[in-house]
mmCIF file of C-alpha atoms and ligand atoms in Angstrom:
data_model
loop_
_atom_site.group_PDB
_atom_site.id
_atom_site.type_symbol
_atom_site.label_atom_id
_atom_site.label_comp_id
_atom_site.label_asym_id
_atom_site.label_seq_id
_atom_site.Cartn_x
_atom_site.Cartn_y
_atom_site.Cartn_z
ATOM 1 C CA MET A 4 -47.551 -119.078 -28.259
ATOM 2 C CA LYS A 5 -48.601 -120.044 -24.310
ATOM 3 C CA ILE A 6 -51.081 -117.702 -22.647
ATOM 4 C CA LEU A 7 -51.298 -117.690 -18.962
ATOM 5 C CA ALA A 8 -54.431 -116.586 -17.989
ATOM 6 C CA ILE A 9 -56.252 -115.837 -15.104
ATOM 7 C CA GLU A 10 -60.148 -115.414 -13.923
ATOM 8 C CA SER A 11 -61.267 -113.778 -10.692
ATOM 9 C CA SER A 12 -64.735 -111.740 -11.717
ATOM 10 C CA CYS A 13 -66.743 -113.968 -9.841
ATOM 11 C CA ASP A 14 -66.477 -116.267 -6.723
ATOM 12 C CA GLU A 15 -64.165 -118.546 -8.569
ATOM 13 C CA THR A 16 -59.842 -118.397 -8.792
ATOM 14 C CA ALA A 17 -58.532 -119.732 -11.647
ATOM 15 C CA ALA A 18 -55.524 -120.163 -13.584
ATOM 16 C CA ALA A 19 -54.810 -121.848 -16.906
ATOM 17 C CA VAL A 20 -51.710 -122.149 -19.451
ATOM 18 C CA ILE A 21 -53.190 -122.430 -23.035
ATOM 19 C CA GLU A 22 -51.380 -122.812 -26.405
ATOM 20 C CA ASN A 23 -52.515 -121.165 -29.474
ATOM 21 C CA GLY A 24 -55.899 -120.669 -28.003
ATOM 22 C CA THR A 25 -56.889 -124.065 -28.548
ATOM 23 C CA THR A 26 -54.339 -126.544 -26.664
ATOM 24 C CA ILE A 27 -55.071 -126.731 -22.942
ATOM 25 C CA LEU A 28 -51.767 -127.351 -20.921
ATOM 26 C CA SER A 29 -53.322 -126.535 -17.271
ATOM 27 C CA SER A 30 -56.501 -125.324 -15.760
ATOM 28 C CA VAL A 31 -57.285 -124.684 -12.278
ATOM 29 C CA VAL A 32 -59.944 -123.574 -10.643
ATOM 30 C CA ALA A 33 -60.711 -122.492 -6.710
ATOM 31 C CA THR A 34 -63.998 -121.750 -5.750
ATOM 32 C CA SER A 35 -65.437 -120.256 -2.657
ATOM 33 C CA HIS A 36 -69.000 -121.489 -3.101
ATOM 34 C CA GLN A 37 -69.046 -123.442 0.490
ATOM 35 C CA MET A 38 -68.064 -120.037 1.867
ATOM 36 C CA HIS A 39 -71.338 -118.830 0.527
ATOM 37 C CA GLU A 40 -73.848 -122.184 1.361
ATOM 38 C CA LYS A 41 -74.593 -120.357 4.851
ATOM 39 C CA TYR A 42 -75.491 -116.922 3.623
ATOM 40 C CA GLY A 43 -77.805 -118.487 0.662
ATOM 41 C CA GLY A 44 -75.452 -116.288 -1.732
ATOM 42 C CA ILE A 45 -72.600 -115.032 -2.866
ATOM 43 C CA VAL A 46 -70.883 -112.565 -0.075
ATOM 44 C CA PRO A 47 -68.798 -110.144 -2.455
ATOM 45 C CA GLU A 48 -66.146 -109.167 0.293
ATOM 46 C CA VAL A 49 -65.969 -112.873 1.438
ATOM 47 C CA ALA A 50 -65.619 -113.609 -2.202
ATOM 48 C CA ALA A 51 -63.256 -111.216 -2.625
ATOM 49 C CA ARG A 52 -60.912 -112.132 0.740
ATOM 50 C CA MET A 53 -60.540 -115.948 -0.611
ATOM 51 C CA GLN A 54 -59.347 -114.937 -4.015
ATOM 52 C CA LEU A 55 -56.904 -113.045 -2.240
ATOM 53 C CA GLU A 56 -55.765 -115.630 -0.325
ATOM 54 C CA SER A 57 -56.155 -118.109 -3.630
ATOM 55 C CA ILE A 58 -55.010 -116.524 -6.451
ATOM 56 C CA ILE A 59 -51.331 -116.834 -6.229
ATOM 57 C CA PRO A 60 -51.238 -120.592 -5.246
ATOM 58 C CA THR A 61 -53.635 -121.106 -8.164
ATOM 59 C CA ILE A 62 -51.426 -119.297 -10.400
ATOM 60 C CA THR A 63 -48.960 -121.655 -8.960
ATOM 61 C CA GLU A 64 -50.484 -125.011 -9.420
ATOM 62 C CA SER A 65 -51.246 -123.634 -13.110
ATOM 63 C CA MET A 66 -47.567 -123.396 -13.854
ATOM 64 C CA GLU A 67 -46.555 -126.974 -12.124
ATOM 65 C CA ILE A 68 -49.574 -128.938 -13.792
ATOM 66 C CA PHE A 69 -48.104 -127.532 -17.065
ATOM 67 C CA GLY A 70 -44.800 -128.707 -16.107
ATOM 68 C CA THR A 71 -42.493 -125.994 -15.606
ATOM 69 C CA SER A 72 -39.551 -127.029 -12.705
ATOM 70 C CA SER A 73 -40.466 -126.392 -9.358
ATOM 71 C CA HIS A 74 -37.075 -125.921 -8.624
ATOM 72 C CA THR A 75 -37.462 -121.995 -10.054
ATOM 73 C CA SER A 76 -39.103 -119.253 -8.560
ATOM 74 C CA LEU A 77 -43.004 -118.324 -10.029
ATOM 75 C CA TYR A 78 -41.499 -115.457 -11.353
ATOM 76 C CA GLU A 79 -38.895 -117.511 -13.113
ATOM 77 C CA ARG A 80 -41.403 -120.351 -14.658
ATOM 78 C CA ILE A 81 -43.516 -117.603 -16.340
ATOM 79 C CA ASN A 82 -40.560 -115.666 -17.765
ATOM 80 C CA ASP A 83 -38.972 -118.726 -18.806
ATOM 81 C CA ASN A 84 -42.196 -120.372 -20.444
ATOM 82 C CA ILE A 85 -45.049 -117.838 -21.120
ATOM 83 C CA ASP A 86 -45.275 -115.743 -24.333
ATOM 84 C CA ALA A 87 -48.382 -113.425 -22.620
ATOM 85 C CA LEU A 88 -50.805 -112.836 -20.244
ATOM 86 C CA ALA A 89 -54.519 -112.562 -20.144
ATOM 87 C CA ILE A 90 -57.075 -110.896 -17.302
ATOM 88 C CA THR A 91 -60.495 -110.785 -17.101
ATOM 89 C CA ILE A 92 -61.344 -107.409 -16.523
ATOM 90 C CA GLY A 93 -64.922 -107.201 -16.492
ATOM 91 C CA PRO A 94 -67.694 -107.449 -16.228
ATOM 92 C CA GLY A 95 -67.852 -108.780 -12.753
ATOM 93 C CA LEU A 96 -67.779 -108.276 -8.950
ATOM 94 C CA ILE A 97 -65.105 -105.106 -8.150
ATOM 95 C CA GLY A 98 -63.447 -106.650 -5.327
ATOM 96 C CA SER A 99 -62.475 -109.883 -6.912
ATOM 97 C CA LEU A 100 -61.584 -108.444 -10.283
ATOM 98 C CA LEU A 101 -59.498 -106.148 -8.508
ATOM 99 C CA VAL A 102 -57.388 -109.203 -6.965
ATOM 100 C CA GLY A 103 -57.106 -110.729 -10.787
ATOM 101 C CA VAL A 104 -56.380 -107.522 -12.355
ATOM 102 C CA GLU A 105 -53.715 -106.384 -9.709
ATOM 103 C CA THR A 106 -51.959 -109.638 -9.657
ATOM 104 C CA ALA A 107 -51.525 -109.478 -13.515
ATOM 105 C CA LYS A 108 -50.724 -106.304 -13.817
ATOM 106 C CA THR A 109 -47.861 -107.089 -11.122
ATOM 107 C CA ILE A 110 -46.483 -110.367 -13.093
ATOM 108 C CA ALA A 111 -46.670 -108.171 -16.830
ATOM 109 C CA MET A 112 -44.766 -105.616 -14.585
ATOM 110 C CA ALA A 113 -42.361 -107.585 -13.182
ATOM 111 C CA THR A 114 -41.763 -109.900 -15.970
ATOM 112 C CA GLY A 115 -42.232 -107.440 -19.265
ATOM 113 C CA LYS A 116 -44.602 -109.703 -20.740
ATOM 114 C CA PRO A 117 -47.301 -108.380 -22.740
ATOM 115 C CA ILE A 118 -50.729 -108.432 -21.258
ATOM 116 C CA ILE A 119 -54.080 -108.792 -22.914
ATOM 117 C CA PRO A 120 -57.269 -107.474 -21.205
ATOM 118 C CA VAL A 121 -60.232 -109.825 -21.560
ATOM 119 C CA ASN A 122 -64.102 -109.147 -21.244
ATOM 120 C CA HIS A 123 -65.291 -112.094 -19.421
ATOM 121 C CA VAL A 124 -69.073 -112.657 -20.942
ATOM 122 C CA LEU A 125 -67.159 -112.667 -24.729
ATOM 123 C CA ALA A 126 -64.726 -114.742 -23.462
ATOM 124 C CA HIS A 127 -67.025 -117.551 -22.602
ATOM 125 C CA MET A 128 -67.852 -118.044 -26.260
ATOM 126 C CA TYR A 129 -63.971 -119.062 -27.009
ATOM 127 C CA ALA A 130 -64.459 -122.157 -24.566
ATOM 128 C CA ASN A 131 -66.033 -123.712 -28.014
ATOM 129 C CA PHE A 132 -62.819 -123.167 -29.781
ATOM 130 C CA VAL A 133 -60.558 -125.152 -27.182
ATOM 131 C CA ASN A 134 -59.556 -128.979 -28.840
ATOM 132 C CA VAL A 135 -61.724 -131.177 -26.209
ATOM 133 C CA LYS A 136 -60.513 -134.535 -24.513
ATOM 134 C CA GLN A 137 -61.685 -137.894 -26.672
ATOM 135 C CA SER A 138 -63.913 -138.719 -24.316
ATOM 136 C CA ASP A 139 -66.074 -135.524 -24.851
ATOM 137 C CA LYS A 140 -66.118 -136.345 -29.032
ATOM 138 C CA ASN A 141 -68.067 -139.315 -27.663
ATOM 139 C CA ASN A 142 -70.788 -137.152 -26.793
ATOM 140 C CA LYS A 143 -72.979 -136.458 -29.830
ATOM 141 C CA VAL A 144 -74.323 -133.361 -28.554
ATOM 142 C CA THR A 145 -70.976 -131.713 -27.267
ATOM 143 C CA LYS A 146 -68.897 -131.095 -30.625
ATOM 144 C CA SER A 147 -66.838 -128.373 -30.309
ATOM 145 C CA GLU A 148 -62.969 -127.249 -31.280
ATOM 146 C CA LYS A 149 -62.638 -124.728 -33.611
ATOM 147 C CA SER A 150 -61.673 -126.445 -36.729
ATOM 148 C CA GLN A 151 -65.292 -127.551 -36.716
ATOM 149 C CA ILE A 152 -67.118 -124.576 -36.329
ATOM 150 C CA GLN A 153 -68.558 -122.993 -39.500
ATOM 151 C CA PHE A 154 -69.428 -118.750 -39.548
ATOM 152 C CA PRO A 155 -71.937 -117.147 -39.346
ATOM 153 C CA ALA A 156 -72.431 -118.483 -36.212
ATOM 154 C CA ILE A 157 -74.792 -117.421 -33.706
ATOM 155 C CA SER A 158 -73.756 -117.409 -30.117
ATOM 156 C CA LEU A 159 -76.078 -117.975 -27.013
ATOM 157 C CA VAL A 160 -73.853 -116.870 -23.630
ATOM 158 C CA VAL A 161 -76.165 -117.892 -21.016
ATOM 159 C CA SER A 162 -74.851 -118.070 -16.917
ATOM 160 C CA GLY A 163 -75.307 -116.045 -13.830
ATOM 161 C CA GLY A 164 -75.398 -112.468 -15.046
ATOM 162 C CA HIS A 165 -75.959 -112.774 -18.345
ATOM 163 C CA THR A 166 -78.167 -113.701 -21.475
ATOM 164 C CA GLU A 167 -77.014 -112.557 -24.654
ATOM 165 C CA LEU A 168 -77.482 -113.338 -28.230
ATOM 166 C CA TYR A 169 -74.595 -112.896 -31.035
ATOM 167 C CA LEU A 170 -73.335 -113.187 -34.306
ATOM 168 C CA MET A 171 -70.233 -114.122 -34.940
ATOM 169 C CA GLU A 172 -69.115 -113.954 -38.735
ATOM 170 C CA SER A 173 -65.562 -114.883 -37.840
ATOM 171 C CA GLU A 174 -63.481 -116.007 -34.709
ATOM 172 C CA LYS A 175 -63.022 -111.849 -34.458
ATOM 173 C CA LYS A 176 -65.991 -110.002 -36.356
ATOM 174 C CA ILE A 177 -68.762 -110.465 -32.939
ATOM 175 C CA THR A 178 -72.047 -108.214 -33.176
ATOM 176 C CA TRP A 179 -74.346 -108.327 -29.810
ATOM 177 C CA LEU A 180 -78.181 -109.123 -31.189
ATOM 178 C CA GLY A 181 -79.841 -108.938 -28.139
ATOM 179 C CA GLY A 182 -79.868 -109.735 -24.310
ATOM 180 C CA THR A 183 -82.023 -109.959 -21.133
ATOM 181 C CA ILE A 184 -83.908 -106.697 -20.166
ATOM 182 C CA ASP A 185 -83.760 -107.648 -16.488
ATOM 183 C CA ASP A 186 -82.643 -111.143 -14.834
ATOM 184 C CA ALA A 187 -80.302 -113.572 -16.493
ATOM 185 C CA ALA A 188 -81.589 -117.641 -17.134
ATOM 186 C CA GLY A 189 -78.915 -118.437 -14.366
ATOM 187 C CA GLU A 190 -80.160 -116.014 -11.672
ATOM 188 C CA CYS A 191 -83.913 -117.728 -12.565
ATOM 189 C CA PHE A 192 -82.304 -120.935 -11.566
ATOM 190 C CA ASP A 193 -80.286 -120.032 -9.132
ATOM 191 C CA LYS A 194 -83.191 -118.326 -7.030
ATOM 192 C CA THR A 195 -85.616 -120.917 -8.033
ATOM 193 C CA ALA A 196 -83.102 -123.563 -6.306
ATOM 194 C CA ARG A 197 -82.956 -121.412 -3.138
ATOM 195 C CA LEU A 198 -86.543 -121.145 -3.257
ATOM 196 C CA LEU A 199 -87.045 -125.231 -3.577
ATOM 197 C CA GLY A 200 -84.630 -125.579 -0.775
ATOM 198 C CA PHE A 201 -82.018 -126.730 -2.563
ATOM 199 C CA GLY A 202 -79.502 -123.822 -1.307
ATOM 200 C CA HIS A 203 -76.465 -122.318 -3.476
ATOM 201 C CA GLY A 204 -76.946 -125.767 -5.826
ATOM 202 C CA GLY A 205 -78.430 -123.761 -8.555
ATOM 203 C CA GLY A 206 -79.250 -124.353 -11.672
ATOM 204 C CA LEU A 207 -77.390 -128.141 -11.360
ATOM 205 C CA ALA A 208 -79.903 -128.880 -8.499
ATOM 206 C CA ILE A 209 -83.005 -128.088 -10.591
ATOM 207 C CA GLN A 210 -81.758 -130.428 -13.399
ATOM 208 C CA ASN A 211 -81.152 -133.051 -11.026
ATOM 209 C CA ALA A 212 -84.526 -132.853 -9.829
ATOM 210 C CA ALA A 213 -86.094 -131.941 -12.761
ATOM 211 C CA MET A 214 -84.305 -135.470 -14.386
ATOM 212 C CA LYS A 215 -86.517 -137.566 -11.133
ATOM 213 C CA CYS A 216 -89.493 -136.520 -13.237
ATOM 214 C CA GLY A 217 -88.299 -138.405 -15.964
ATOM 215 C CA ILE A 218 -88.182 -136.836 -19.653
ATOM 216 C CA THR A 219 -91.679 -136.187 -20.177
ATOM 217 C CA PRO A 220 -94.017 -136.368 -16.938
ATOM 218 C CA TYR A 221 -97.461 -137.648 -16.585
ATOM 219 C CA LYS A 222 -99.719 -133.939 -16.800
ATOM 220 C CA THR A 223 -102.154 -133.573 -14.383
ATOM 221 C CA THR A 224 -104.525 -130.663 -13.781
ATOM 222 C CA GLN A 225 -102.143 -130.073 -10.591
ATOM 223 C CA SER A 226 -99.596 -129.920 -12.715
ATOM 224 C CA PRO A 227 -97.518 -126.461 -12.459
ATOM 225 C CA HIS A 228 -97.769 -124.555 -15.457
ATOM 226 C CA LEU A 229 -95.552 -121.410 -16.098
ATOM 227 C CA PRO A 230 -95.363 -118.609 -18.805
ATOM 228 C CA ARG A 231 -92.433 -118.656 -21.433
ATOM 229 C CA PRO A 232 -91.739 -114.997 -21.198
ATOM 230 C CA MET A 233 -91.301 -112.732 -24.306
ATOM 231 C CA LEU A 234 -92.136 -115.646 -26.823
ATOM 232 C CA ASP A 235 -95.362 -113.562 -28.007
ATOM 233 C CA LYS A 236 -92.914 -110.756 -29.219
ATOM 234 C CA ASN A 237 -91.095 -113.260 -32.291
ATOM 235 C CA ASN A 238 -89.350 -110.361 -33.779
ATOM 236 C CA GLU A 239 -87.159 -109.562 -30.775
ATOM 237 C CA LEU A 240 -84.172 -111.271 -29.716
ATOM 238 C CA ASN A 241 -84.212 -110.046 -25.956
ATOM 239 C CA PHE A 242 -84.566 -112.285 -22.887
ATOM 240 C CA SER A 243 -86.812 -111.614 -19.873
ATOM 241 C CA PHE A 244 -86.677 -113.937 -16.749
ATOM 242 C CA SER A 245 -87.661 -111.806 -13.608
ATOM 243 C CA GLY A 246 -91.398 -112.169 -14.347
ATOM 244 C CA LEU A 247 -91.002 -115.847 -14.501
ATOM 245 C CA LYS A 248 -89.358 -115.587 -11.119
ATOM 246 C CA THR A 249 -92.348 -114.348 -9.616
ATOM 247 C CA ALA A 250 -94.519 -116.761 -11.182
ATOM 248 C CA ILE A 251 -92.577 -119.533 -9.782
ATOM 249 C CA LEU A 252 -92.896 -118.028 -6.139
ATOM 250 C CA ARG A 253 -96.400 -117.768 -6.895
ATOM 251 C CA GLU A 254 -96.661 -121.532 -7.832
ATOM 252 C CA THR A 255 -95.033 -122.539 -5.019
ATOM 253 C CA GLN A 256 -96.834 -120.594 -2.668
ATOM 254 C CA LYS A 257 -100.018 -122.130 -4.067
ATOM 255 C CA ILE A 258 -98.531 -125.689 -4.029
ATOM 256 C CA GLN A 259 -97.791 -124.963 -0.083
ATOM 257 C CA SER A 260 -101.017 -123.460 0.833
ATOM 258 C CA ALA A 261 -102.948 -126.542 -0.710
ATOM 259 C CA ASN A 262 -100.283 -128.478 1.420
ATOM 260 C CA ARG A 263 -99.056 -130.679 -1.175
ATOM 261 C CA TRP A 264 -95.484 -129.655 -0.999
ATOM 262 C CA ASN A 265 -93.845 -132.978 -1.307
ATOM 263 C CA GLU A 266 -90.463 -134.109 -2.805
ATOM 264 C CA GLU A 267 -93.141 -134.884 -5.864
ATOM 265 C CA ALA A 268 -94.315 -131.560 -6.015
ATOM 266 C CA ILE A 269 -90.728 -130.016 -6.144
ATOM 267 C CA CYS A 270 -89.506 -132.357 -8.762
ATOM 268 C CA ALA A 271 -92.395 -131.333 -10.593
ATOM 269 C CA LEU A 272 -92.139 -127.702 -10.577
ATOM 270 C CA SER A 273 -88.453 -127.863 -10.929
ATOM 271 C CA TYR A 274 -89.283 -129.999 -14.489
ATOM 272 C CA GLU A 275 -91.763 -127.211 -15.422
ATOM 273 C CA VAL A 276 -89.038 -124.477 -14.225
ATOM 274 C CA GLN A 277 -86.496 -125.845 -16.503
ATOM 275 C CA GLU A 278 -88.774 -126.377 -19.334
ATOM 276 C CA ALA A 279 -90.056 -122.824 -19.185
ATOM 277 C CA ILE A 280 -86.461 -121.188 -19.304
ATOM 278 C CA THR A 281 -85.176 -123.941 -22.140
ATOM 279 C CA ASP A 282 -87.886 -123.199 -24.258
ATOM 280 C CA VAL A 283 -87.313 -119.392 -24.484
ATOM 281 C CA LEU A 284 -83.712 -120.087 -24.873
ATOM 282 C CA VAL A 285 -83.957 -122.710 -27.528
ATOM 283 C CA LYS A 286 -86.974 -120.500 -29.350
ATOM 284 C CA LYS A 287 -84.613 -117.404 -29.616
ATOM 285 C CA THR A 288 -81.701 -118.676 -30.508
ATOM 286 C CA LEU A 289 -83.161 -120.482 -33.810
ATOM 287 C CA LEU A 290 -85.233 -117.417 -34.291
ATOM 288 C CA ALA A 291 -81.372 -115.963 -34.569
ATOM 289 C CA ALA A 292 -80.146 -118.475 -36.457
ATOM 290 C CA ASP A 293 -83.033 -118.465 -38.981
ATOM 291 C CA THR A 294 -82.381 -114.560 -39.362
ATOM 292 C CA TYR A 295 -78.939 -114.512 -39.858
ATOM 293 C CA ALA A 296 -78.746 -117.902 -41.778
ATOM 294 C CA ALA A 297 -76.322 -119.102 -39.789
ATOM 295 C CA SER A 298 -74.059 -122.258 -40.359
ATOM 296 C CA SER A 299 -73.788 -123.040 -36.308
ATOM 297 C CA ILE A 300 -74.885 -122.307 -32.725
ATOM 298 C CA LEU A 301 -72.076 -121.996 -30.324
ATOM 299 C CA LEU A 302 -73.342 -122.711 -26.550
ATOM 300 C CA SER A 303 -71.933 -121.381 -23.575
ATOM 301 C CA GLY A 304 -71.998 -120.034 -20.309
ATOM 302 C CA GLY A 305 -72.931 -121.636 -17.111
ATOM 303 C CA VAL A 306 -76.707 -122.582 -18.037
ATOM 304 C CA SER A 307 -75.190 -124.108 -21.007
ATOM 305 C CA ALA A 308 -74.063 -127.068 -18.875
ATOM 306 C CA ASN A 309 -77.853 -127.872 -18.600
ATOM 307 C CA PHE A 310 -78.474 -131.175 -20.223
ATOM 308 C CA ARG A 311 -82.277 -130.206 -21.207
ATOM 309 C CA LEU A 312 -81.193 -127.322 -23.121
ATOM 310 C CA ARG A 313 -78.891 -129.016 -25.166
ATOM 311 C CA GLU A 314 -81.061 -132.190 -25.487
ATOM 312 C CA LYS A 315 -83.838 -129.476 -26.876
ATOM 313 C CA LEU A 316 -81.689 -127.746 -29.077
ATOM 314 C CA GLN A 317 -80.415 -131.036 -30.413
ATOM 315 C CA GLN A 318 -83.919 -132.289 -31.203
ATOM 316 C CA ARG A 319 -85.172 -129.006 -32.919
ATOM 317 C CA ILE A 320 -82.305 -128.557 -35.260
ATOM 318 C CA GLN A 321 -82.451 -132.132 -36.278
ATOM 319 C CA ASP A 322 -86.177 -131.549 -37.067
ATOM 320 C CA ALA A 323 -86.382 -128.096 -38.805
ATOM 321 C CA GLN A 324 -82.707 -127.295 -39.254
ATOM 322 C CA PRO A 325 -80.639 -130.193 -40.055
ATOM 323 C CA SER A 326 -77.956 -128.124 -41.890
ATOM 324 C CA LEU A 327 -77.378 -126.159 -38.690
ATOM 325 C CA SER A 328 -74.509 -127.532 -36.524
ATOM 326 C CA LEU A 329 -74.535 -127.217 -32.639
ATOM 327 C CA HIS A 330 -71.320 -126.771 -30.281
ATOM 328 C CA ALA A 331 -71.153 -127.068 -26.725
ATOM 329 C CA PRO A 332 -67.882 -126.736 -24.621
ATOM 330 C CA PRO A 333 -67.408 -129.697 -22.101
ATOM 331 C CA ILE A 334 -69.295 -129.456 -19.115
ATOM 332 C CA GLU A 335 -65.948 -127.984 -17.078
ATOM 333 C CA LEU A 336 -65.568 -125.330 -19.563
ATOM 334 C CA CYS A 337 -69.227 -124.224 -19.606
ATOM 335 C CA THR A 338 -68.712 -122.842 -15.567
ATOM 336 C CA ASP A 339 -66.191 -120.405 -15.356
ATOM 337 C CA ASN A 340 -62.608 -120.684 -15.446
ATOM 338 C CA ALA A 341 -59.400 -119.457 -17.586
ATOM 339 C CA VAL A 342 -59.152 -121.356 -20.302
ATOM 340 C CA TYR A 343 -61.346 -119.850 -22.402
ATOM 341 C CA ILE A 344 -59.980 -116.295 -20.971
ATOM 342 C CA GLY A 345 -56.832 -117.259 -22.639
ATOM 343 C CA SER A 346 -58.256 -118.346 -25.700
ATOM 344 C CA TYR A 347 -60.239 -115.549 -26.217
ATOM 345 C CA ALA A 348 -56.983 -113.429 -25.487
ATOM 346 C CA PHE A 349 -55.279 -115.250 -28.526
ATOM 347 C CA PHE A 350 -57.816 -114.835 -31.260
ATOM 348 C CA ARG A 351 -59.540 -111.626 -30.354
ATOM 349 C CA GLY A 352 -57.245 -110.069 -27.650
ATOM 350 C CA THR A 353 -54.796 -106.897 -27.909
ATOM 351 C CA PRO A 354 -52.048 -106.366 -25.735
ATOM 352 C CA THR A 355 -51.803 -103.240 -23.810
ATOM 353 C CA PRO A 356 -49.858 -101.723 -21.660
ATOM 354 C CA TRP A 357 -49.977 -102.861 -18.289
ATOM 355 C CA LYS A 358 -50.107 -99.357 -16.240
ATOM 356 C CA THR A 359 -53.378 -98.651 -18.393
ATOM 357 C CA ILE A 360 -55.334 -101.493 -17.615
ATOM 358 C CA ASN A 361 -58.193 -101.447 -14.934
ATOM 359 C CA ALA A 362 -60.974 -103.376 -13.544
ATOM 360 C CA VAL A 363 -64.066 -102.645 -14.929
ATOM 361 C CA PRO A 364 -66.899 -104.003 -13.304
ATOM 362 C CA ASP A 365 -69.964 -102.616 -15.745
ATOM 363 C CA LEU A 366 -67.676 -103.358 -18.855
ATOM 364 C CA SER A 367 -70.507 -103.332 -21.701
ATOM 365 C CA VAL A 368 -70.943 -106.868 -23.371
ATOM 366 C CA GLU A 369 -73.322 -105.206 -26.217
ATOM 367 C CA GLU A 370 -70.799 -102.226 -27.770
ATOM 368 C CA LEU A 371 -68.004 -104.431 -28.718
HETATM 369 O O1 LIG B 14 -70.765 -119.068 -16.378
HETATM 370 P P1 LIG B 14 -70.907 -119.393 -14.848
HETATM 371 O O2 LIG B 14 -69.989 -119.989 -14.390
HETATM 372 O O3 LIG B 14 -71.154 -117.952 -13.912
HETATM 373 C C1 LIG B 14 -70.898 -116.446 -14.260
HETATM 374 O O4 LIG B 14 -70.569 -116.016 -15.339
HETATM 375 O O5 LIG B 14 -71.900 -116.483 -13.947
HETATM 376 O O6 LIG B 14 -72.302 -119.526 -14.447
HETATM 377 C C2 LIG B 14 -72.832 -119.950 -13.499
HETATM 378 C C3 LIG B 14 -74.396 -120.348 -13.584
HETATM 379 C C4 LIG B 14 -75.068 -120.515 -12.399
HETATM 380 O O7 LIG B 14 -76.234 -119.437 -12.310
HETATM 381 C C5 LIG B 14 -75.738 -121.688 -12.304
HETATM 382 O O8 LIG B 14 -76.626 -121.962 -11.527
HETATM 383 C C6 LIG B 14 -75.681 -122.151 -13.534
HETATM 384 O O9 LIG B 14 -74.488 -121.504 -14.747
HETATM 385 N N1 LIG B 14 -75.767 -123.340 -14.190
HETATM 386 C C7 LIG B 14 -76.671 -124.271 -14.833
HETATM 387 C C8 LIG B 14 -76.376 -125.554 -14.635
HETATM 388 N N2 LIG B 14 -74.890 -125.935 -14.296
HETATM 389 C C9 LIG B 14 -74.584 -124.272 -13.772
HETATM 390 N N3 LIG B 14 -77.788 -124.160 -15.270
HETATM 391 C C10 LIG B 14 -78.492 -125.483 -15.321
HETATM 392 N N4 LIG B 14 -78.133 -126.293 -15.487
HETATM 393 C C11 LIG B 14 -77.321 -126.538 -15.265
HETATM 394 N N5 LIG B 14 -77.022 -127.651 -15.107
HETATM 395 ZN ZN1 LIG B 15 -69.348 -116.519 -16.245
#
């Protein structure tokens, strides 16, 4: 079954064709990151306007890569080669969601193809179900693919807007276990990046700066130290990152007022921020795995691209729970794209009359 999936929940516009939920036939992602750089964050109106311009070219390109004849119209190509459509309906920015949802509904109406509404946050975890390229298989931390995943699995979805833990008992049965009570881990990375002068570079910029420090930097009395929020409440599977954001701001002010603000100090602070966030994510994920006697852990969402998060989890599993297997998508499938939207639709979606499909910006990620 070939699904044309469309995603436009934040500032990306993406389209992909995916077969039987696991084989990528094409994947195209257009982003308006550069437009937001000058404003220091995503401007919803700017994002939606760019998406309006790029949605049809993105869908067209995804159908061209997939190999359908360029002599026919987009309508004919979809009609002749696609079995169903998948569309992200939320959660996300209303203007952005509307662009994707209304486009997908129009295609469904014109072609008569079934259309499957998709929850963006839940869909992230299905990036682990997709067949990976040989080059990705050589990376020992990245070992995804549906055939390798054993249930029950604990799934950590960690992105710019969400930090959620789920129990996955099968490819369909998902239970929400906990999530952030305030900010997401990705937001903490993003705000820190801006504070440290990395602009819109986000978690990747922090990761790169932290790497300059080496794996375990030499600690001095001046080394920054940040809290690991909610770790003391060991029996809880919730997260909180807003206090950490404030602590990072205070640490920054302390270093600046002591006239120690230089590249070395910025790298040391980046390292500590990454350690604080990943310590919390790793501890809670392993606690959930222990509590629910999980066989696998699935990472997904933009922050799951973080090298240190992957490395730390892998290390702890090797030391303490070697029977657990860790799965993380290839880096390009961690951040927003349409591949996992199509995979979710195949494994867990329900075709729905196009007239009843609407964008739902505050779509629940807890009541499934
Ligand atoms: O899943 P995603 O593309 O969008 C949302 O659904 O939110 O995630 C974006 C988030 C941003 O917060 C970005 O800073 C973070 O993923 N991110 C990273 C890394 N790459 C992207 N965070 C930490 N380390 C990375 N290497
Ligand atoms: Zn996302």
